[in-house]
mmCIF file of C-alpha atoms in Angstrom:
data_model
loop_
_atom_site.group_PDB
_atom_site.id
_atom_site.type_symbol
_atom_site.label_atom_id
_atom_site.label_comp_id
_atom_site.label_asym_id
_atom_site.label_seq_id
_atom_site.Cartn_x
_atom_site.Cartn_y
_atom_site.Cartn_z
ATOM 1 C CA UNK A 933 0.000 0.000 0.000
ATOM 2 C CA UNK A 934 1.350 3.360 -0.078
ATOM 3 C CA UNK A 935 -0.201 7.013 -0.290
ATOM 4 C CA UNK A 936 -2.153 8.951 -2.850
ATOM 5 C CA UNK A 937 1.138 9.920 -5.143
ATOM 6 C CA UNK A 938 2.503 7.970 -7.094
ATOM 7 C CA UNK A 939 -1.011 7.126 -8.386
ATOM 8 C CA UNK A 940 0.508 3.308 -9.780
ATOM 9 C CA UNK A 941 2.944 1.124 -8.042
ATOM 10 C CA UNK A 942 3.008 -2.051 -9.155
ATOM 11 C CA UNK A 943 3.854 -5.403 -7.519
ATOM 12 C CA UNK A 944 6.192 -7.668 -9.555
ATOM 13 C CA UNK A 945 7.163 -11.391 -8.421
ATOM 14 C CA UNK A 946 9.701 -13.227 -10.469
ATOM 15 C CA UNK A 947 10.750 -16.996 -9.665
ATOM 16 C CA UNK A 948 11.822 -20.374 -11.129
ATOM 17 C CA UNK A 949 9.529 -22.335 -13.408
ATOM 18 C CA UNK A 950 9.650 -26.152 -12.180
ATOM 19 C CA UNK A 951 10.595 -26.754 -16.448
ATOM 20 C CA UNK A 952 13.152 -24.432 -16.213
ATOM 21 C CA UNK A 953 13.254 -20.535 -17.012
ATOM 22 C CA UNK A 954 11.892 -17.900 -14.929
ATOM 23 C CA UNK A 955 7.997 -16.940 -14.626
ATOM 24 C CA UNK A 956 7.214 -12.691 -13.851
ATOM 25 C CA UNK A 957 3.982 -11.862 -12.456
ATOM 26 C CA UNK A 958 2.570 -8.663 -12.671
ATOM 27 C CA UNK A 959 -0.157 -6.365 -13.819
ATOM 28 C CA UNK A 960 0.717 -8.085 -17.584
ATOM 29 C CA UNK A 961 0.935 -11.497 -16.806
ATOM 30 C CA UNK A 962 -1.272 -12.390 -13.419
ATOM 31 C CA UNK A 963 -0.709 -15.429 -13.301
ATOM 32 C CA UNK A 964 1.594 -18.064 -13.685
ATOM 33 C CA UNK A 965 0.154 -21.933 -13.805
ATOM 34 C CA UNK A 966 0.209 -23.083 -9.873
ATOM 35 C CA UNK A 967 3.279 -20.605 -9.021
ATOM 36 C CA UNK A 968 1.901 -17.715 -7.778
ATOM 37 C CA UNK A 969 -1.174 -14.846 -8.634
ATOM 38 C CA UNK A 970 -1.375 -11.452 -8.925
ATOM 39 C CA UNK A 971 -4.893 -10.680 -6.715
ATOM 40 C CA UNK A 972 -5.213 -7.015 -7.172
ATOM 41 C CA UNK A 973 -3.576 -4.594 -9.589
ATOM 42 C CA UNK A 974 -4.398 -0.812 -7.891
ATOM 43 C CA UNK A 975 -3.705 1.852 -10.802
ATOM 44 C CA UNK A 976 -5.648 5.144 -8.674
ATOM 45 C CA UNK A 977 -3.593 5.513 -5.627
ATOM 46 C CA UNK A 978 -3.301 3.660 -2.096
ATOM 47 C CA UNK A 979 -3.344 0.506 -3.493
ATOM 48 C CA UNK A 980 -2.881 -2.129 -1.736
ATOM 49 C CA UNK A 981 -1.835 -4.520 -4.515
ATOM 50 C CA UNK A 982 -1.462 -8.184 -3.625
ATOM 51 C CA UNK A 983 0.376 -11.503 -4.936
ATOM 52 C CA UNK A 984 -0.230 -14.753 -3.267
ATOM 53 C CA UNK A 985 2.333 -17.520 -3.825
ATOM 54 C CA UNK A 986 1.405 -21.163 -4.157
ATOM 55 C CA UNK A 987 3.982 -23.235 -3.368
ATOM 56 C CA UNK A 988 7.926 -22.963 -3.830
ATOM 57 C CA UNK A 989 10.244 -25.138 -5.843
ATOM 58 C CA UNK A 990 13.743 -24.623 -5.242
ATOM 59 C CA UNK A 991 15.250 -21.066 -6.990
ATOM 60 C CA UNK A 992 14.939 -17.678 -5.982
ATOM 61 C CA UNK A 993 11.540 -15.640 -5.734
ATOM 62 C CA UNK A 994 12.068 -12.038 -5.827
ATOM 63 C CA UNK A 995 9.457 -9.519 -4.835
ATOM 64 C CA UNK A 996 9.961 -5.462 -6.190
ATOM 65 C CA UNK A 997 7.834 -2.784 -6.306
ATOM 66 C CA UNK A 998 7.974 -0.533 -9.339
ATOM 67 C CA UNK A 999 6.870 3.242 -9.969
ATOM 68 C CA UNK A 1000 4.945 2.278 -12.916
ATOM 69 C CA UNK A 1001 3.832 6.281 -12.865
ATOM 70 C CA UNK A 1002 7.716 7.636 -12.600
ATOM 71 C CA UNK A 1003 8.997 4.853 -14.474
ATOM 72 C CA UNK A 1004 10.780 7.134 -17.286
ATOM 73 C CA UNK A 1005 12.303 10.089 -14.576
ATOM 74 C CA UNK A 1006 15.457 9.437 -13.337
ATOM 75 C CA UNK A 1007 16.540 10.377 -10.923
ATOM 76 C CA UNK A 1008 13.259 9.924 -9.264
ATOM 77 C CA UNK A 1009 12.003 9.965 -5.910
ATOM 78 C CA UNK A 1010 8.303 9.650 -6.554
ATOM 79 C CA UNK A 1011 8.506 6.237 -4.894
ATOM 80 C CA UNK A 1012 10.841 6.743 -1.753
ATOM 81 C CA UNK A 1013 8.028 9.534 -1.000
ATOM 82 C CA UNK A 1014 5.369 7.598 -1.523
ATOM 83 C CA UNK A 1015 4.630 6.171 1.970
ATOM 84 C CA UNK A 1016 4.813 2.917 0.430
ATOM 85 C CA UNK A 1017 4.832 -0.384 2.958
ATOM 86 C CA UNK A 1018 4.744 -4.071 1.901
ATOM 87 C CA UNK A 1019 3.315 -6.441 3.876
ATOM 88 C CA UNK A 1020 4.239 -10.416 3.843
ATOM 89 C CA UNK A 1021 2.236 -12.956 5.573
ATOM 90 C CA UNK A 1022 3.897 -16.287 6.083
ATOM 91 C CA UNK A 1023 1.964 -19.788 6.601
ATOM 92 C CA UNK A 1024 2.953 -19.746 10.455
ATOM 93 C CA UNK A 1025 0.947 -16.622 10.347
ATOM 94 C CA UNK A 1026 4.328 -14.750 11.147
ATOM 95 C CA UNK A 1027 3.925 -10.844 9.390
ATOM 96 C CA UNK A 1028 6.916 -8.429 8.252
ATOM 97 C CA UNK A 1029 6.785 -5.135 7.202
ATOM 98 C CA UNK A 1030 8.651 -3.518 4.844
ATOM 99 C CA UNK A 1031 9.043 0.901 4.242
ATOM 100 C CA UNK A 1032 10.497 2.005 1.155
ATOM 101 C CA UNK A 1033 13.898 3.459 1.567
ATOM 102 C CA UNK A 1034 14.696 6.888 1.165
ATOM 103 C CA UNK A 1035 16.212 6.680 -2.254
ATOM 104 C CA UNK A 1036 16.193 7.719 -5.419
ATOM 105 C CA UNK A 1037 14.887 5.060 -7.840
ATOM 106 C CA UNK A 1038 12.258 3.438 -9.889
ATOM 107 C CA UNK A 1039 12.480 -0.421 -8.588
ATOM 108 C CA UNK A 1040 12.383 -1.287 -4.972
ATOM 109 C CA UNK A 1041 13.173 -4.175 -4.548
ATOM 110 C CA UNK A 1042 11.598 -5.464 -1.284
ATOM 111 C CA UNK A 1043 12.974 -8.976 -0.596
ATOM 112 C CA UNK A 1044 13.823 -12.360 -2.298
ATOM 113 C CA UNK A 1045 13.127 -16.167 -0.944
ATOM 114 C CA UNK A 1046 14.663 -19.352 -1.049
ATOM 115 C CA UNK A 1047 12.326 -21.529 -2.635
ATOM 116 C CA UNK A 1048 14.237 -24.596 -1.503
ATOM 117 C CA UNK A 1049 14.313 -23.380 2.401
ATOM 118 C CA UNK A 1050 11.072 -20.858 1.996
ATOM 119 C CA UNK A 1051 13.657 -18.387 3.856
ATOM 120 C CA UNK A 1052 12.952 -14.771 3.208
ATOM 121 C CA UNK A 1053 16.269 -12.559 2.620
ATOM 122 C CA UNK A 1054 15.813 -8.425 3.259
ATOM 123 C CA UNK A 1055 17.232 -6.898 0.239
ATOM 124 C CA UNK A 1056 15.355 -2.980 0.866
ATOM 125 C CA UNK A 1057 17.094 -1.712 -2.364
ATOM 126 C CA UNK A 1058 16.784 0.746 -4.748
ATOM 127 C CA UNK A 1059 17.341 0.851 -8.900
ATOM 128 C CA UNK A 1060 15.949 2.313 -11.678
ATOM 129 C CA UNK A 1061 14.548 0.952 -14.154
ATOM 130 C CA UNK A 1062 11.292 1.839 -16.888
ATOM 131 C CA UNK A 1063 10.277 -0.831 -18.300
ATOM 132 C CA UNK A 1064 7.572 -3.436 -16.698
ATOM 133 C CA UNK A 1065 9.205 -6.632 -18.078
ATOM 134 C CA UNK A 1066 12.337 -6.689 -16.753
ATOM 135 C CA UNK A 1067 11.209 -5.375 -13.627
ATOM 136 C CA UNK A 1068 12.726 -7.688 -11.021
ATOM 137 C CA UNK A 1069 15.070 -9.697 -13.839
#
């Protein structure tokens, strides 16, 4: 979630297909097979904007948030103002929380996981980058 400027951030999940290759989930492609859905795409503000995962295969799920609105400006800090959080919600009901950094940059990107382990790894960094698809590549 995150406040009323940017009006579109957009949640992007990349991971390993169990054939091989990597799937990306976002606003363009929602879903992938059994892997993992995007629930809501929010393109007016606040969001929030959701992705559930399925299961995990071994590989490395990454999870960024990208200024879809800013995406061309750099530098930009359209996102490190926007108030943004991410919330992740584990099986054993645990809960992080996640602010955006105080950066300049397009891509945040929020954290990866171990598929093999399901261990989630802080990253809380900062990039640019404009276009969707190879948003979190």
């Amino acid at each position: 979630q995150w406040g009323l400027n940017p009006r579109d951030l957009d949640s992007h999940l990349t991971g390993p297909r169990p054939s091989g290759g990597v799937f990306h989930v976002f606003y363009s492609h929602t879903i992938e097979n059994e892997a993992a859905e995007l629930d809501v795409d929010d393109t007016s503000s606040y969001g929030p904007e959701t992705i559930t995962i399925f299961r995990l295969i071994p590989g490395t799920y990454r999870y960024c948030v990208h200024d879809y609105t800013n995406r061309y400006a750099n530098p930009s800090y359209g996102l490190a103002q926007s108030g943004a959080s991410v919330k992740v919600f584990i099986n054993d009901n645990q809960e992080l929380t996640f602010n955006v950094p105080n950066q300049a940059g397009t891509v945040w990107t929020v954290f990866e996981i171990e598929g093999a382990t399901g261990r989630l790894i802080p990253v809380n960094a900062m990039s640019h980058v404009s276009e969707p698809n190879n948003v979190g590549l």
